[in-house]
């Protein structure tokens, strides 16, 4: 009992001390004006010290991937701080390998600007733009997934690679937040952007996107993401998705057949029941025009009364069943972490190396 009481007092004192230090830093610390120099002075700006590096960059229209909206939980906002920035913080360590720490990588959302900073930011990220758009259509794909299309206003064109994502700005209770959504439209469409959004109950951005009506304004940044399709027409593509992991796959498949009508593509899509199926008719239509497009939907958890004569079981079983080992291939996976792990193991057995497998894990 005495032990529990002492522990309670200790926790309360530490909490009060932490709050005091945070308030003191916020209201008393004055770091003055700090200069931020990017890529050996290619871009230089000055800001009031004290805020996060991620916000400082965003205020200066430099948009770094920040899928969790700066909460320090996605590890996407890595960039190299060549001088300034202080020690790596405990909140950054889970997301940085030893090699990345040695290369001066840091999480921009965790680093406070307190002194002059020298940064290295890849050129591709310096070209990311903020887009103003308006909703051109919104329709239900399933009971919890909507397809939302934005028509671009300013700038009115976007260039992106299949598999890249946009970060939508959504109003939240404590201010605006960014959230990542993969672009589902093909790369040959440059005046609009299409997303597939699953509603997360209580979720800030997914609720906002589900409630949008035609004509509503939407702001987003992009494009972000590292996926690169092989330009070799002989290289086969394997796409495996589950749930809203459909979005980048749809972009890849339609972009591919727009450019290379003969190319071989294997598309595997995992659903629970028949009410989770979407885009199947559209893909069957595409398959009728492109015989090298191999399409498999698999249902893992059918409810009583549901009928289905396609693949049954988890999607990695269909990948194992239909894919022969041996050909020159690249694989793109998007969906829940367990699905990605199971499919990756099968792809290794079929002879693909890690360098040939690209993935985005999200539930
Ligand atoms: C690279 C990338 C691409 C993405 N692409 C897509 C996409 O194409 N379509 C899409 O719908 N989403 C996509 N996401 C997920 C998306 O970015 C958001 O995380 C998701 O929409 C939830 O945001 P929210 O603001 O609605 O929820 P939040 O307000 O962030 O969360 C509300 C609550 O829900 C919980 N939560 C958050 N996400 C989930 C989840 N998936 N399942 C269960 N609980 C959850 C949170 O922990 C919190 O408690 C992608 C994520 C990444 C990193
Ligand atoms: S923005 Fe997600 S960890 Fe920094």
mmCIF file of C-alpha atoms and ligand atoms in Angstrom:
data_model
loop_
_atom_site.group_PDB
_atom_site.id
_atom_site.type_symbol
_atom_site.label_atom_id
_atom_site.label_comp_id
_atom_site.label_asym_id
_atom_site.label_seq_id
_atom_site.Cartn_x
_atom_site.Cartn_y
_atom_site.Cartn_z
ATOM 1 C CA UNK A 1 0.000 0.000 0.000
ATOM 2 C CA UNK A 2 2.796 2.401 1.021
ATOM 3 C CA UNK A 3 4.633 1.329 -2.136
ATOM 4 C CA UNK A 4 1.600 2.153 -4.336
ATOM 5 C CA UNK A 5 1.133 5.517 -2.601
ATOM 6 C CA UNK A 6 4.814 6.468 -3.121
ATOM 7 C CA UNK A 7 4.611 5.410 -6.763
ATOM 8 C CA UNK A 8 1.502 7.592 -7.227
ATOM 9 C CA UNK A 9 3.211 10.628 -5.634
ATOM 10 C CA UNK A 10 6.349 10.060 -7.725
ATOM 11 C CA UNK A 11 4.326 9.834 -10.979
ATOM 12 C CA UNK A 12 2.364 12.992 -10.100
ATOM 13 C CA UNK A 13 5.572 14.946 -9.348
ATOM 14 C CA UNK A 14 7.236 13.808 -12.600
ATOM 15 C CA UNK A 15 4.089 14.696 -14.610
ATOM 16 C CA UNK A 16 3.854 18.177 -13.022
ATOM 17 C CA UNK A 17 7.558 18.763 -13.619
ATOM 18 C CA UNK A 18 7.232 17.731 -17.286
ATOM 19 C CA UNK A 19 4.209 20.048 -17.778
ATOM 20 C CA UNK A 20 6.123 22.875 -16.083
ATOM 21 C CA UNK A 21 9.174 22.359 -18.324
ATOM 22 C CA UNK A 22 7.013 22.223 -21.466
ATOM 23 C CA UNK A 23 5.174 25.433 -20.504
ATOM 24 C CA UNK A 24 8.448 27.123 -19.565
ATOM 25 C CA UNK A 25 9.928 26.163 -22.947
ATOM 26 C CA UNK A 26 6.806 27.363 -24.770
ATOM 27 C CA UNK A 27 6.452 30.740 -23.066
ATOM 28 C CA UNK A 28 9.902 31.646 -21.724
ATOM 29 C CA UNK A 29 12.463 30.170 -24.127
ATOM 30 C CA UNK A 30 13.323 32.580 -26.912
ATOM 31 C CA UNK A 31 15.419 31.078 -29.685
ATOM 32 C CA UNK A 32 15.173 34.235 -31.809
ATOM 33 C CA UNK A 33 15.280 34.091 -35.590
ATOM 34 C CA UNK A 34 16.930 30.933 -36.956
ATOM 35 C CA UNK A 35 18.230 30.444 -40.495
ATOM 36 C CA UNK A 36 17.421 27.200 -42.325
ATOM 37 C CA UNK A 37 19.615 26.355 -45.308
ATOM 38 C CA UNK A 38 18.679 23.555 -47.713
ATOM 39 C CA UNK A 39 20.988 21.664 -50.078
ATOM 40 C CA UNK A 40 24.094 23.855 -49.597
ATOM 41 C CA UNK A 41 22.184 27.138 -49.744
ATOM 42 C CA UNK A 42 19.974 26.266 -52.760
ATOM 43 C CA UNK A 43 17.100 27.534 -50.578
ATOM 44 C CA UNK A 44 17.459 29.625 -47.431
ATOM 45 C CA UNK A 45 14.736 30.978 -45.147
ATOM 46 C CA UNK A 46 14.491 32.448 -41.668
ATOM 47 C CA UNK A 47 11.913 31.538 -39.052
ATOM 48 C CA UNK A 48 11.057 32.244 -35.419
ATOM 49 C CA UNK A 49 12.721 29.444 -33.406
ATOM 50 C CA UNK A 50 10.768 27.174 -31.061
ATOM 51 C CA UNK A 51 8.437 25.325 -33.470
ATOM 52 C CA UNK A 52 8.990 21.955 -35.137
ATOM 53 C CA UNK A 53 11.095 21.650 -38.263
ATOM 54 C CA UNK A 54 8.145 19.991 -40.050
ATOM 55 C CA UNK A 55 5.936 23.072 -39.458
ATOM 56 C CA UNK A 56 8.769 25.458 -40.392
ATOM 57 C CA UNK A 57 9.216 23.664 -43.716
ATOM 58 C CA UNK A 58 5.486 23.508 -44.393
ATOM 59 C CA UNK A 59 5.145 27.290 -43.681
ATOM 60 C CA UNK A 60 7.784 27.767 -46.373
ATOM 61 C CA UNK A 61 5.922 25.508 -48.821
ATOM 62 C CA UNK A 62 8.321 22.581 -48.471
ATOM 63 C CA UNK A 63 6.177 19.511 -47.885
ATOM 64 C CA UNK A 64 7.805 16.461 -46.293
ATOM 65 C CA UNK A 65 5.853 13.164 -46.064
ATOM 66 C CA UNK A 66 4.015 13.196 -42.721
ATOM 67 C CA UNK A 67 1.385 10.456 -42.917
ATOM 68 C CA UNK A 68 0.581 10.611 -39.176
ATOM 69 C CA UNK A 69 0.194 14.407 -39.312
ATOM 70 C CA UNK A 70 3.288 15.070 -37.136
ATOM 71 C CA UNK A 71 2.373 12.800 -34.218
ATOM 72 C CA UNK A 72 5.707 10.957 -34.379
ATOM 73 C CA UNK A 73 4.056 7.613 -35.139
ATOM 74 C CA UNK A 74 4.673 6.971 -38.865
ATOM 75 C CA UNK A 75 8.410 7.623 -39.294
ATOM 76 C CA UNK A 76 7.780 9.106 -42.771
ATOM 77 C CA UNK A 77 9.199 12.616 -42.135
ATOM 78 C CA UNK A 78 12.883 11.622 -42.266
ATOM 79 C CA UNK A 79 15.405 14.110 -43.601
ATOM 80 C CA UNK A 80 19.135 14.740 -43.152
ATOM 81 C CA UNK A 81 20.168 17.479 -40.705
ATOM 82 C CA UNK A 82 23.808 18.206 -41.485
ATOM 83 C CA UNK A 83 24.285 20.772 -38.712
ATOM 84 C CA UNK A 84 22.152 22.017 -35.805
ATOM 85 C CA UNK A 85 19.233 19.930 -34.540
ATOM 86 C CA UNK A 86 20.887 18.615 -31.332
ATOM 87 C CA UNK A 87 20.842 15.000 -30.174
ATOM 88 C CA UNK A 88 18.529 12.307 -31.575
ATOM 89 C CA UNK A 89 15.489 12.197 -29.249
ATOM 90 C CA UNK A 90 14.061 9.025 -27.643
ATOM 91 C CA UNK A 91 10.834 9.598 -29.641
ATOM 92 C CA UNK A 92 12.813 9.335 -32.905
ATOM 93 C CA UNK A 93 14.866 6.214 -32.105
ATOM 94 C CA UNK A 94 12.174 3.579 -32.881
ATOM 95 C CA UNK A 95 11.990 4.881 -36.474
ATOM 96 C CA UNK A 96 15.716 5.323 -37.218
ATOM 97 C CA UNK A 97 18.200 2.526 -37.901
ATOM 98 C CA UNK A 98 21.815 2.919 -36.727
ATOM 99 C CA UNK A 99 22.810 3.504 -40.333
ATOM 100 C CA UNK A 100 20.204 6.288 -40.690
ATOM 101 C CA UNK A 101 21.415 7.925 -37.470
ATOM 102 C CA UNK A 102 24.999 7.796 -38.794
ATOM 103 C CA UNK A 103 23.713 9.468 -42.013
ATOM 104 C CA UNK A 104 22.251 12.302 -39.853
ATOM 105 C CA UNK A 105 18.631 11.381 -40.604
ATOM 106 C CA UNK A 106 16.071 12.804 -38.158
ATOM 107 C CA UNK A 107 12.276 12.999 -37.849
ATOM 108 C CA UNK A 108 11.308 16.534 -38.893
ATOM 109 C CA UNK A 109 8.173 16.477 -36.724
ATOM 110 C CA UNK A 110 10.195 15.820 -33.554
ATOM 111 C CA UNK A 111 13.099 18.245 -34.078
ATOM 112 C CA UNK A 112 12.548 21.752 -32.667
ATOM 113 C CA UNK A 113 14.204 24.626 -34.487
ATOM 114 C CA UNK A 114 16.453 26.246 -31.853
ATOM 115 C CA UNK A 115 19.501 27.252 -33.898
ATOM 116 C CA UNK A 116 20.782 27.610 -37.459
ATOM 117 C CA UNK A 117 20.093 24.408 -39.443
ATOM 118 C CA UNK A 118 21.652 22.926 -42.550
ATOM 119 C CA UNK A 119 19.480 20.314 -44.264
ATOM 120 C CA UNK A 120 19.662 17.952 -47.188
ATOM 121 C CA UNK A 121 16.280 17.287 -48.845
ATOM 122 C CA UNK A 122 15.958 15.130 -52.002
ATOM 123 C CA UNK A 123 15.121 17.230 -55.061
ATOM 124 C CA UNK A 124 11.915 15.216 -55.658
ATOM 125 C CA UNK A 125 10.509 16.384 -52.310
ATOM 126 C CA UNK A 126 11.326 20.018 -53.096
ATOM 127 C CA UNK A 127 9.015 19.643 -56.112
ATOM 128 C CA UNK A 128 6.035 18.515 -54.016
ATOM 129 C CA UNK A 129 3.238 21.074 -54.333
ATOM 130 C CA UNK A 130 0.139 22.183 -52.450
ATOM 131 C CA UNK A 131 -2.969 21.663 -54.606
ATOM 132 C CA UNK A 132 -6.314 23.428 -54.349
ATOM 133 C CA UNK A 133 -9.115 21.325 -55.781
ATOM 134 C CA UNK A 134 -12.841 20.697 -55.611
ATOM 135 C CA UNK A 135 -14.791 17.474 -55.284
ATOM 136 C CA UNK A 136 -16.013 16.350 -58.707
ATOM 137 C CA UNK A 137 -17.609 13.067 -57.598
ATOM 138 C CA UNK A 138 -18.106 10.874 -54.554
ATOM 139 C CA UNK A 139 -19.652 7.391 -54.567
ATOM 140 C CA UNK A 140 -19.894 4.331 -52.327
ATOM 141 C CA UNK A 141 -17.705 1.393 -53.360
ATOM 142 C CA UNK A 142 -18.665 -0.756 -50.346
ATOM 143 C CA UNK A 143 -20.491 -0.184 -47.040
ATOM 144 C CA UNK A 144 -17.370 1.623 -45.640
ATOM 145 C CA UNK A 145 -15.240 2.620 -48.658
ATOM 146 C CA UNK A 146 -15.914 5.642 -50.855
ATOM 147 C CA UNK A 147 -14.301 6.688 -54.112
ATOM 148 C CA UNK A 148 -13.726 10.465 -54.005
ATOM 149 C CA UNK A 149 -12.464 12.468 -57.018
ATOM 150 C CA UNK A 150 -10.975 15.944 -56.899
ATOM 151 C CA UNK A 151 -10.789 18.197 -59.907
ATOM 152 C CA UNK A 152 -7.573 20.280 -59.733
ATOM 153 C CA UNK A 153 -7.888 24.080 -59.645
ATOM 154 C CA UNK A 154 -4.499 25.562 -58.658
ATOM 155 C CA UNK A 155 -2.179 24.185 -60.003
ATOM 156 C CA UNK A 156 -4.519 22.494 -62.476
ATOM 157 C CA UNK A 157 -2.196 19.621 -63.483
ATOM 158 C CA UNK A 158 -0.337 16.975 -61.468
ATOM 159 C CA UNK A 159 2.471 14.620 -62.477
ATOM 160 C CA UNK A 160 2.921 11.498 -60.375
ATOM 161 C CA UNK A 161 4.043 7.864 -60.509
ATOM 162 C CA UNK A 162 1.667 4.953 -59.944
ATOM 163 C CA UNK A 163 1.686 3.940 -56.300
ATOM 164 C CA UNK A 164 2.331 7.444 -54.997
ATOM 165 C CA UNK A 165 0.089 9.120 -52.436
ATOM 166 C CA UNK A 166 -1.326 12.544 -51.584
ATOM 167 C CA UNK A 167 -1.653 14.107 -48.139
ATOM 168 C CA UNK A 168 -5.116 15.580 -47.635
ATOM 169 C CA UNK A 169 -5.556 18.525 -45.263
ATOM 170 C CA UNK A 170 -8.523 17.826 -42.978
ATOM 171 C CA UNK A 171 -10.039 20.022 -40.258
ATOM 172 C CA UNK A 172 -9.568 18.460 -36.800
ATOM 173 C CA UNK A 173 -10.611 19.455 -33.267
ATOM 174 C CA UNK A 174 -7.101 20.842 -32.536
ATOM 175 C CA UNK A 175 -6.454 22.371 -35.957
ATOM 176 C CA UNK A 176 -5.824 21.034 -39.440
ATOM 177 C CA UNK A 177 -4.120 17.656 -39.924
ATOM 178 C CA UNK A 178 -2.566 15.916 -42.920
ATOM 179 C CA UNK A 179 -3.358 12.264 -43.691
ATOM 180 C CA UNK A 180 -1.951 10.068 -46.484
ATOM 181 C CA UNK A 181 -4.178 8.557 -49.215
ATOM 182 C CA UNK A 182 -2.868 6.567 -52.184
ATOM 183 C CA UNK A 183 -3.860 7.932 -55.589
ATOM 184 C CA UNK A 184 -6.072 5.419 -57.384
ATOM 185 C CA UNK A 185 -6.343 7.227 -60.735
ATOM 186 C CA UNK A 186 -3.926 6.348 -63.565
ATOM 187 C CA UNK A 187 -0.914 8.554 -64.308
ATOM 188 C CA UNK A 188 -2.255 9.540 -67.736
ATOM 189 C CA UNK A 189 -5.035 11.521 -66.004
ATOM 190 C CA UNK A 190 -3.352 14.738 -64.865
ATOM 191 C CA UNK A 191 -6.219 17.171 -64.186
ATOM 192 C CA UNK A 192 -7.842 15.232 -61.327
ATOM 193 C CA UNK A 193 -7.012 12.856 -58.505
ATOM 194 C CA UNK A 194 -9.078 9.878 -57.326
ATOM 195 C CA UNK A 195 -8.868 8.290 -53.855
ATOM 196 C CA UNK A 196 -10.432 5.215 -52.185
ATOM 197 C CA UNK A 197 -11.175 6.088 -48.558
ATOM 198 C CA UNK A 198 -12.219 3.660 -45.822
ATOM 199 C CA UNK A 199 -14.276 5.242 -43.031
ATOM 200 C CA UNK A 200 -12.541 4.826 -39.656
ATOM 201 C CA UNK A 201 -15.193 5.398 -36.960
ATOM 202 C CA UNK A 202 -14.211 8.630 -35.155
ATOM 203 C CA UNK A 203 -11.331 9.179 -37.607
ATOM 204 C CA UNK A 204 -10.680 12.843 -38.426
ATOM 205 C CA UNK A 205 -9.707 12.731 -42.095
ATOM 206 C CA UNK A 206 -11.702 9.684 -43.230
ATOM 207 C CA UNK A 207 -14.916 11.141 -41.728
ATOM 208 C CA UNK A 208 -14.186 14.494 -43.392
ATOM 209 C CA UNK A 209 -13.566 12.836 -46.778
ATOM 210 C CA UNK A 210 -16.712 10.677 -46.501
ATOM 211 C CA UNK A 211 -18.875 13.739 -45.815
ATOM 212 C CA UNK A 212 -17.598 15.807 -48.754
ATOM 213 C CA UNK A 213 -20.125 16.838 -51.413
ATOM 214 C CA UNK A 214 -19.579 17.670 -55.086
ATOM 215 C CA UNK A 215 -18.161 21.231 -55.327
ATOM 216 C CA UNK A 216 -16.572 21.238 -51.839
ATOM 217 C CA UNK A 217 -13.006 22.628 -51.754
ATOM 218 C CA UNK A 218 -10.169 20.252 -50.783
ATOM 219 C CA UNK A 219 -6.484 21.004 -50.227
ATOM 220 C CA UNK A 220 -3.778 18.373 -50.505
ATOM 221 C CA UNK A 221 -0.028 18.065 -50.991
ATOM 222 C CA UNK A 222 1.840 15.550 -53.107
ATOM 223 C CA UNK A 223 2.876 13.427 -54.750
ATOM 224 C CA UNK A 224 4.847 11.335 -52.218
ATOM 225 C CA UNK A 225 6.209 7.776 -52.261
ATOM 226 C CA UNK A 226 9.063 5.687 -53.520
ATOM 227 C CA UNK A 227 7.411 3.056 -55.750
ATOM 228 C CA UNK A 228 8.898 2.794 -59.247
ATOM 229 C CA UNK A 229 7.508 0.560 -61.982
ATOM 230 C CA UNK A 230 10.074 -1.119 -64.200
ATOM 231 C CA UNK A 231 10.156 0.437 -67.687
ATOM 232 C CA UNK A 232 11.181 -2.934 -69.121
ATOM 233 C CA UNK A 233 8.124 -4.196 -71.096
ATOM 234 C CA UNK A 234 9.334 -7.800 -70.550
ATOM 235 C CA UNK A 235 9.140 -7.464 -66.766
ATOM 236 C CA UNK A 236 5.901 -8.921 -65.322
ATOM 237 C CA UNK A 237 4.052 -7.086 -62.560
ATOM 238 C CA UNK A 238 2.482 -8.686 -59.520
ATOM 239 C CA UNK A 239 -0.025 -6.534 -57.615
ATOM 240 C CA UNK A 240 -1.485 -7.756 -54.338
ATOM 241 C CA UNK A 241 -3.977 -5.677 -52.356
ATOM 242 C CA UNK A 242 -6.518 -5.913 -49.578
ATOM 243 C CA UNK A 243 -9.215 -3.378 -48.567
ATOM 244 C CA UNK A 244 -8.183 0.183 -49.456
ATOM 245 C CA UNK A 245 -4.851 -1.329 -50.505
ATOM 246 C CA UNK A 246 -6.755 -1.417 -53.815
ATOM 247 C CA UNK A 247 -5.985 2.271 -54.536
ATOM 248 C CA UNK A 248 -2.336 2.109 -55.683
ATOM 249 C CA UNK A 249 -3.018 -1.212 -57.462
ATOM 250 C CA UNK A 250 -5.803 0.330 -59.517
ATOM 251 C CA UNK A 251 -3.490 3.161 -60.524
ATOM 252 C CA UNK A 252 -0.729 0.713 -61.489
ATOM 253 C CA UNK A 253 -2.996 -1.599 -63.524
ATOM 254 C CA UNK A 254 -4.743 1.151 -65.538
ATOM 255 C CA UNK A 255 -1.508 3.118 -66.090
ATOM 256 C CA UNK A 256 0.237 -0.066 -67.220
ATOM 257 C CA UNK A 257 -2.353 -1.038 -69.841
ATOM 258 C CA UNK A 258 -2.617 2.556 -71.075
ATOM 259 C CA UNK A 259 1.103 2.471 -71.938
ATOM 260 C CA UNK A 260 1.855 -1.250 -72.578
ATOM 261 C CA UNK A 261 -1.327 -3.068 -73.773
ATOM 262 C CA UNK A 262 0.557 -6.415 -74.011
ATOM 263 C CA UNK A 263 2.310 -6.384 -70.656
ATOM 264 C CA UNK A 264 1.789 -9.271 -68.222
ATOM 265 C CA UNK A 265 0.225 -8.333 -64.884
ATOM 266 C CA UNK A 266 -1.013 -10.585 -62.076
ATOM 267 C CA UNK A 267 -3.537 -8.880 -59.823
ATOM 268 C CA UNK A 268 -4.614 -10.542 -56.558
ATOM 269 C CA UNK A 269 -7.176 -8.862 -54.299
ATOM 270 C CA UNK A 270 -8.204 -10.121 -50.856
ATOM 271 C CA UNK A 271 -11.660 -9.460 -49.382
ATOM 272 C CA UNK A 272 -13.498 -10.860 -46.371
ATOM 273 C CA UNK A 273 -16.999 -11.356 -47.821
ATOM 274 C CA UNK A 274 -18.887 -10.525 -51.010
ATOM 275 C CA UNK A 275 -19.865 -7.112 -49.590
ATOM 276 C CA UNK A 276 -16.145 -6.136 -49.549
ATOM 277 C CA UNK A 277 -15.782 -6.689 -53.309
ATOM 278 C CA UNK A 278 -15.368 -3.585 -55.475
ATOM 279 C CA UNK A 279 -14.081 -2.688 -58.968
ATOM 280 C CA UNK A 280 -14.469 -6.359 -60.034
ATOM 281 C CA UNK A 281 -16.676 -5.542 -63.056
ATOM 282 C CA UNK A 282 -14.309 -2.770 -64.178
ATOM 283 C CA UNK A 283 -11.300 -5.122 -63.981
ATOM 284 C CA UNK A 284 -13.160 -7.891 -65.850
ATOM 285 C CA UNK A 285 -13.830 -5.377 -68.630
ATOM 286 C CA UNK A 286 -10.122 -4.518 -68.733
ATOM 287 C CA UNK A 287 -9.237 -8.225 -68.764
ATOM 288 C CA UNK A 288 -11.461 -8.772 -71.798
ATOM 289 C CA UNK A 289 -9.304 -6.236 -73.699
ATOM 290 C CA UNK A 290 -5.919 -7.373 -72.320
ATOM 291 C CA UNK A 291 -5.507 -11.169 -72.190
ATOM 292 C CA UNK A 292 -2.175 -10.820 -70.307
ATOM 293 C CA UNK A 293 -4.030 -9.344 -67.338
ATOM 294 C CA UNK A 294 -4.592 -12.164 -64.790
ATOM 295 C CA UNK A 295 -7.220 -11.295 -62.194
ATOM 296 C CA UNK A 296 -7.962 -13.122 -58.922
ATOM 297 C CA UNK A 297 -10.231 -11.996 -56.091
ATOM 298 C CA UNK A 298 -10.230 -14.245 -52.987
ATOM 299 C CA UNK A 299 -12.746 -14.204 -50.125
ATOM 300 C CA UNK A 300 -11.473 -15.221 -46.687
ATOM 301 C CA UNK A 301 -14.497 -14.933 -44.418
ATOM 302 C CA UNK A 302 -17.803 -15.368 -46.247
ATOM 303 C CA UNK A 303 -20.981 -14.858 -44.278
ATOM 304 C CA UNK A 304 -23.914 -17.275 -44.302
ATOM 305 C CA UNK A 305 -25.910 -16.931 -47.521
ATOM 306 C CA UNK A 306 -23.098 -15.331 -49.544
ATOM 307 C CA UNK A 307 -22.304 -17.020 -52.864
ATOM 308 C CA UNK A 308 -18.958 -16.952 -54.629
ATOM 309 C CA UNK A 309 -17.363 -19.222 -57.208
ATOM 310 C CA UNK A 310 -13.924 -17.532 -57.202
ATOM 311 C CA UNK A 311 -10.914 -18.119 -54.937
ATOM 312 C CA UNK A 312 -11.492 -18.806 -51.241
ATOM 313 C CA UNK A 313 -9.111 -18.287 -48.303
ATOM 314 C CA UNK A 314 -6.428 -15.679 -47.659
ATOM 315 C CA UNK A 315 -4.981 -13.973 -50.715
ATOM 316 C CA UNK A 316 -1.410 -15.297 -50.236
ATOM 317 C CA UNK A 317 -2.811 -18.797 -50.972
ATOM 318 C CA UNK A 318 -4.005 -17.629 -54.401
ATOM 319 C CA UNK A 319 -0.591 -16.040 -55.053
ATOM 320 C CA UNK A 320 1.035 -19.379 -54.190
ATOM 321 C CA UNK A 321 -1.428 -21.320 -56.358
ATOM 322 C CA UNK A 322 -1.193 -19.315 -59.596
ATOM 323 C CA UNK A 323 2.276 -17.787 -59.727
ATOM 324 C CA UNK A 324 4.981 -19.932 -61.324
ATOM 325 C CA UNK A 325 8.562 -19.221 -60.194
ATOM 326 C CA UNK A 326 11.211 -17.946 -62.515
ATOM 327 C CA UNK A 327 10.203 -14.953 -64.669
ATOM 328 C CA UNK A 328 11.583 -11.371 -64.470
ATOM 329 C CA UNK A 329 9.123 -9.691 -62.095
ATOM 330 C CA UNK A 330 8.359 -6.812 -59.765
ATOM 331 C CA UNK A 331 5.756 -6.992 -56.989
ATOM 332 C CA UNK A 332 3.683 -4.224 -55.388
ATOM 333 C CA UNK A 333 1.816 -5.017 -52.172
ATOM 334 C CA UNK A 334 -0.585 -2.829 -50.226
ATOM 335 C CA UNK A 335 -2.772 -3.779 -47.277
ATOM 336 C CA UNK A 336 -2.671 -5.007 -43.683
ATOM 337 C CA UNK A 337 0.780 -5.914 -42.258
ATOM 338 C CA UNK A 338 -0.126 -9.623 -41.844
ATOM 339 C CA UNK A 339 -1.121 -9.864 -45.504
ATOM 340 C CA UNK A 340 2.121 -8.167 -46.612
ATOM 341 C CA UNK A 341 4.224 -10.560 -44.496
ATOM 342 C CA UNK A 342 2.438 -13.702 -45.768
ATOM 343 C CA UNK A 343 2.631 -12.598 -49.431
ATOM 344 C CA UNK A 344 6.290 -11.536 -49.123
ATOM 345 C CA UNK A 345 7.205 -15.018 -47.825
ATOM 346 C CA UNK A 346 5.479 -16.640 -50.846
ATOM 347 C CA UNK A 347 7.160 -14.228 -53.273
ATOM 348 C CA UNK A 348 10.574 -15.094 -51.804
ATOM 349 C CA UNK A 349 9.769 -18.775 -52.426
ATOM 350 C CA UNK A 350 8.885 -17.868 -56.040
ATOM 351 C CA UNK A 351 12.336 -16.324 -56.452
ATOM 352 C CA UNK A 352 11.708 -12.562 -55.968
ATOM 353 C CA UNK A 353 14.331 -10.626 -53.993
ATOM 354 C CA UNK A 354 13.546 -7.843 -51.513
ATOM 355 C CA UNK A 355 14.676 -5.279 -54.107
ATOM 356 C CA UNK A 356 11.885 -6.512 -56.429
ATOM 357 C CA UNK A 357 9.155 -6.211 -53.776
ATOM 358 C CA UNK A 358 7.624 -2.802 -52.916
ATOM 359 C CA UNK A 359 5.026 -2.466 -50.184
ATOM 360 C CA UNK A 360 2.932 -0.018 -48.136
ATOM 361 C CA UNK A 361 1.533 -1.431 -44.915
ATOM 362 C CA UNK A 362 -1.738 -0.019 -43.669
ATOM 363 C CA UNK A 363 -4.784 -1.606 -42.057
HETATM 364 C C1 LIG B 1 1.227 5.752 -47.356
HETATM 365 C C2 LIG B 1 -0.187 5.624 -46.847
HETATM 366 C C3 LIG B 1 -1.226 5.513 -47.744
HETATM 367 C C4 LIG B 1 -2.541 5.388 -47.292
HETATM 368 N N1 LIG B 1 -3.540 5.247 -48.216
HETATM 369 C C5 LIG B 1 -4.823 5.116 -47.792
HETATM 370 C C6 LIG B 1 -5.877 4.940 -48.745
HETATM 371 O O1 LIG B 1 -5.659 4.865 -49.973
HETATM 372 N N2 LIG B 1 -7.141 4.846 -48.259
HETATM 373 C C7 LIG B 1 -7.427 4.893 -46.907
HETATM 374 O O2 LIG B 1 -8.614 4.804 -46.538
HETATM 375 N N3 LIG B 1 -6.435 5.049 -45.990
HETATM 376 C C8 LIG B 1 -5.151 5.184 -46.395
HETATM 377 N N4 LIG B 1 -4.157 5.357 -45.467
HETATM 378 C C9 LIG B 1 -4.527 5.534 -44.050
HETATM 379 C C10 LIG B 1 -4.884 7.036 -43.796
HETATM 380 O O3 LIG B 1 -3.714 7.807 -43.979
HETATM 381 C C11 LIG B 1 -5.400 7.342 -42.389
HETATM 382 O O4 LIG B 1 -4.497 6.836 -41.450
HETATM 383 C C12 LIG B 1 -6.789 6.753 -42.111
HETATM 384 O O5 LIG B 1 -7.744 7.236 -43.052
HETATM 385 C C13 LIG B 1 -7.252 7.166 -40.695
HETATM 386 O O6 LIG B 1 -7.188 8.560 -40.585
HETATM 387 P P1 LIG B 1 -8.271 9.366 -39.752
HETATM 388 O O7 LIG B 1 -7.793 10.785 -39.657
HETATM 389 O O8 LIG B 1 -9.634 9.137 -40.283
HETATM 390 O O9 LIG B 1 -8.199 8.666 -38.326
HETATM 391 P P2 LIG B 1 -7.466 9.253 -37.028
HETATM 392 O O10 LIG B 1 -8.194 10.450 -36.560
HETATM 393 O O11 LIG B 1 -6.000 9.385 -37.338
HETATM 394 O O12 LIG B 1 -7.648 8.049 -36.019
HETATM 395 C C14 LIG B 1 -8.817 7.906 -35.223
HETATM 396 C C15 LIG B 1 -8.697 6.641 -34.408
HETATM 397 O O13 LIG B 1 -8.760 5.524 -35.264
HETATM 398 C C16 LIG B 1 -7.576 4.716 -35.106
HETATM 399 N N5 LIG B 1 -7.197 4.287 -36.470
HETATM 400 C C17 LIG B 1 -6.496 4.987 -37.386
HETATM 401 N N6 LIG B 1 -6.390 4.268 -38.524
HETATM 402 C C18 LIG B 1 -7.045 3.112 -38.291
HETATM 403 C C19 LIG B 1 -7.291 1.956 -39.087
HETATM 404 N N7 LIG B 1 -6.843 1.861 -40.343
HETATM 405 N N8 LIG B 1 -8.016 0.945 -38.536
HETATM 406 C C20 LIG B 1 -8.496 1.024 -37.270
HETATM 407 N N9 LIG B 1 -8.288 2.096 -36.475
HETATM 408 C C21 LIG B 1 -7.583 3.117 -36.977
HETATM 409 C C22 LIG B 1 -6.520 5.636 -34.511
HETATM 410 O O14 LIG B 1 -5.583 4.903 -33.764
HETATM 411 C C23 LIG B 1 -7.375 6.544 -33.630
HETATM 412 O O15 LIG B 1 -7.639 5.929 -32.408
HETATM 413 C C24 LIG B 1 -2.829 5.427 -45.901
HETATM 414 C C25 LIG B 1 -1.771 5.544 -44.997
HETATM 415 C C26 LIG B 1 -0.467 5.618 -45.440
HETATM 416 C C27 LIG B 1 0.632 5.709 -44.439
HETATM 417 S S1 LIG B 2 5.109 12.974 -39.394
HETATM 418 FE FE1 LIG B 2 4.818 10.932 -38.737
HETATM 419 S S2 LIG B 2 6.608 10.559 -37.628
HETATM 420 FE FE2 LIG B 2 6.879 12.570 -38.243
#
